[in-house]
Tab-separated table of C-alpha atoms in Angstrom:
chain	number	residue	atom	x	y	z
A	891	MET	CA	0.824	23.275	87.672
A	892	MET	CA	-0.800	21.376	84.588
A	893	MET	CA	-0.459	24.411	82.485
A	894	LYS	CA	3.037	24.856	83.411
A	895	THR	CA	3.878	21.455	82.655
A	896	ILE	CA	2.087	21.705	79.111
A	897	ILE	CA	3.998	25.068	78.044
A	898	VAL	CA	7.446	23.685	79.146
A	899	SER	CA	6.961	20.583	76.792
A	900	ILE	CA	5.682	22.820	73.996
A	901	ALA	CA	8.616	24.919	74.069
A	902	THR	CA	11.233	22.129	74.402
A	903	ALA	CA	9.799	20.330	71.261
A	904	VAL	CA	9.715	23.842	69.493
A	905	LEU	CA	13.356	24.469	70.264
A	906	ALA	CA	14.423	20.656	69.619
A	907	VAL	CA	12.615	20.598	66.144
A	908	GLY	CA	13.841	24.273	65.375
A	909	CYS	CA	17.585	23.151	66.022
A	910	VAL	CA	17.296	19.801	63.866
A	911	ALA	CA	15.137	21.438	61.150
A	912	PHE	CA	17.679	24.485	60.664
A	913	PRO	CA	21.260	23.431	61.276
A	914	ASP	CA	22.821	26.272	59.030
A	915	ASP	CA	23.997	27.973	62.134
A	916	GLY	CA	27.772	28.543	62.390
A	917	SER	CA	28.300	25.305	65.043
A	918	TYR	CA	27.967	22.972	62.318
A	919	ARG	CA	29.484	24.752	59.316
A	920	GLN	CA	32.400	26.128	61.069
A	921	GLY	CA	33.722	22.893	62.495
A	922	GLY	CA	31.928	23.429	65.859
A	923	TYR	CA	30.700	20.123	67.398
A	924	TYR	CA	32.367	17.808	65.041
A	925	GLY	CA	35.656	19.597	64.213
A	926	GLY	CA	35.042	19.596	60.729
A	927	SER	CA	34.741	16.248	59.732
A	928	TYR	CA	31.015	15.999	59.715
A	929	GLY	CA	29.229	18.630	58.329
A	930	GLY	CA	31.955	21.058	57.712
A	931	TYR	CA	32.930	23.019	54.595
A	932	ASP	CA	35.069	20.179	52.966
A	933	HIS	CA	32.120	17.808	53.367
A	934	ASP	CA	30.095	20.419	51.312
A	935	ARG	CA	32.637	20.674	48.617
A	936	ARG	CA	32.826	16.777	48.413
A	937	TYR	CA	29.207	16.668	48.242
A	938	ASP	CA	28.957	19.208	45.461
A	939	ARG	CA	31.953	17.366	43.464
A	940	ASP	CA	29.693	13.963	44.204
A	941	ASN	CA	26.552	15.929	42.915
A	942	ASP	CA	28.791	17.082	39.824
A	943	HIS	CA	29.425	13.743	38.944
A	944	ARG	CA	25.789	12.313	39.683
A	945	TYR	CA	24.824	15.329	37.479
A	946	ASP	CA	27.221	14.428	34.648
A	947	ARG	CA	26.140	10.590	34.997
A	948	ASN	CA	22.525	11.889	34.822
A	949	ASN	CA	23.039	14.113	31.813
A	950	GLU	CA	24.932	11.247	29.879
A	951	ARG	CA	22.306	8.888	30.818
A	952	ASP	CA	19.681	11.271	29.676
A	953	ARG	CA	21.465	12.149	26.466
A	954	TRP	CA	21.815	8.309	25.981
A	955	GLU	CA	18.264	7.624	26.722
A	956	ARG	CA	17.312	10.403	24.261
A	957	GLU	CA	19.523	9.078	21.324
A	958	ARG	CA	18.116	5.672	21.927
A	959	ALA	CA	14.612	7.056	21.750
A	960	TYR	CA	15.542	9.161	18.518
A	961	ARG	CA	16.974	5.686	17.080
A	962	LEU	CA	13.862	3.911	18.217
A	963	GLN	CA	11.684	6.448	16.729
A	964	GLN	CA	13.396	6.398	13.386
A	965	ALA	CA	13.381	2.595	13.214
A	966	ARG	CA	9.703	2.594	13.964
A	967	LEU	CA	9.439	5.324	10.991
A	968	GLU	CA	11.358	3.312	8.778
A	969	GLN	CA	9.175	0.151	9.273
A	970	GLN	CA	6.212	2.159	8.748
A	971	ARG	CA	7.605	3.373	5.605
A	972	ARG	CA	8.309	-0.258	4.429
A	973	GLN	CA	4.994	-1.401	5.591
A	974	GLN	CA	3.134	1.187	3.578
A	975	GLN	CA	5.347	0.541	0.442
A	976	ILE	CA	4.520	-2.784	0.615
A	977	ASP	CA	1.114	-2.126	1.002
A	978	ARG	CA	1.356	0.216	-1.868
A	979	ASP	CA	2.956	-2.556	-3.975
A	980	ARG	CA	0.279	-5.076	-2.887
A	981	GLN	CA	-2.468	-2.483	-3.933
A	982	HIS	CA	-1.036	-1.923	-7.078
A	983	GLN	CA	-0.711	-5.577	-7.844
A	984	ARG	CA	-4.297	-6.117	-7.160
A	985	ASP	CA	-5.456	-3.416	-9.243
A	986	TRP	CA	-3.273	-4.665	-12.321
A	987	GLN	CA	-4.854	-8.104	-11.795
A	988	GLN	CA	-8.173	-6.554	-11.474
A	989	ARG	CA	-7.924	-4.618	-14.697
A	990	GLU	CA	-6.416	-8.051	-16.405
A	991	ARG	CA	-9.277	-9.900	-15.376
A	992	GLN	CA	-11.513	-7.109	-16.585
A	993	GLU	CA	-9.938	-6.701	-20.055
A	994	ARG	CA	-10.131	-10.585	-20.240
A	995	ALA	CA	-13.768	-10.419	-19.291
A	996	ASP	CA	-14.588	-7.684	-21.679
A	997	ARG	CA	-12.547	-9.609	-24.689
A	998	GLN	CA	-14.484	-12.767	-23.917
A	999	ARG	CA	-17.677	-10.912	-23.878
A	1000	ARG	CA	-16.808	-9.273	-27.454
A	1001	GLU	CA	-15.815	-12.757	-28.783
A	1002	ARG	CA	-19.074	-14.203	-27.632
A	1003	GLU	CA	-21.243	-11.072	-28.992
A	1004	GLN	CA	-19.449	-11.501	-32.251
A	1005	GLU	CA	-19.599	-15.162	-32.614
A	1006	ARG	CA	-23.573	-14.595	-31.843
A	1007	LEU	CA	-24.063	-12.198	-34.407
A	1008	GLN	CA	-22.420	-14.408	-36.968
A	1009	GLN	CA	-24.876	-17.223	-36.005
A	1010	VAL	CA	-27.598	-14.766	-36.407
A	1011	GLN	CA	-26.280	-13.928	-39.923
A	1012	ARG	CA	-25.847	-17.425	-41.112
A	1013	HIS	CA	-29.186	-18.243	-39.473
A	1014	THR	CA	-30.713	-15.414	-41.554
A	1015	TRP	CA	-29.291	-16.182	-44.861
A	1016	GLU	CA	-29.971	-19.735	-44.564
A	1017	GLN	CA	-33.820	-18.812	-43.816
A	1018	ARG	CA	-33.712	-16.230	-46.876
A	1019	GLN	CA	-31.949	-19.062	-49.056
A	1020	GLN	CA	-34.763	-21.382	-48.226
A	1021	GLN	CA	-37.901	-18.573	-48.806
A	1022	LYS	CA	-36.561	-17.465	-52.331
A	1023	PRO	CA	-39.342	-17.818	-54.608
A	1024	SER	CA	-39.533	-20.787	-56.963
A	1025	TRP	CA	-38.737	-18.444	-60.069
A	1026	GLN	CA	-35.117	-17.504	-58.815
A	1027	ASN	CA	-34.409	-20.972	-58.274
A	1028	ASN	CA	-35.632	-21.665	-61.950
A	1029	ASP	CA	-33.369	-18.767	-63.209
A	1030	LYS	CA	-30.472	-20.766	-62.164
A	1031	LYS	CA	-31.536	-23.812	-64.306
A	1032	TRP	CA	-31.988	-21.423	-67.144
A	1033	GLU	CA	-28.249	-20.131	-66.456
A	1034	GLN	CA	-26.881	-23.361	-66.873
A	1035	PRO	CA	-27.931	-23.907	-70.468
A	1036	ASN	CA	-27.241	-20.416	-71.505
A	1037	GLN	CA	-23.754	-20.790	-69.965
A	1038	ARG	CA	-23.454	-23.978	-72.073
A	1039	ARG	CA	-24.368	-22.204	-75.182
A	1040	ASP	CA	-22.029	-19.263	-74.744
A	1041	ASP	CA	-19.271	-21.766	-74.063
A	1042	LYS	CA	-20.179	-23.662	-77.427
A	1043	LYS	CA	-20.088	-20.400	-79.369
A	1044	ARG	CA	-16.926	-19.555	-77.829
A	1045	ASP	CA	-15.554	-22.882	-78.472
A	1046	ARG	CA	-16.535	-22.505	-82.405
A	1047	ARG	CA	-15.090	-18.805	-82.595
A	1048	ARG	CA	-11.710	-20.666	-81.503
A	1049	GLU	CA	-11.770	-23.156	-84.093
A	1050	ASN	CA	-12.543	-20.637	-86.714
A	1051	GLU	CA	-9.440	-18.758	-85.824
A	1052	ARG	CA	-7.440	-21.559	-85.771
A	1053	ASP	CA	-8.658	-22.418	-89.230
């Protein structure tokens, strides 16, 4: 008896689930139980029409989201381009300033080197002047009277020419 009860309850469960799971028989579609107002052909057409509108709205929403994503991507790319341009300009400015500083430092170094060389030359010349032998200094003393003599001779000639 127990076995009979179990088999009957399993069969009832399978039939009940089968009827609910597969309602595509004629009684639901052809206006059977509900006279076409629930689950009939008109309902399916209206359902399809609603789905078409829903599909159109979803399609428009998808299109709008794609366009929005595209605009956002373009804005992001443009922002990146601007940032890269700003970075390039800043790098160019830093390079230019670095070159200017380097040229200024090189110029100052050359000027200091030139000044140092001139000081060395002056110092060398002064040392040579101090180290000249005394006979060269004596020549200068002799030059002055000889020059005076030459000047006197020239003056006499001029006087003779006037006469």
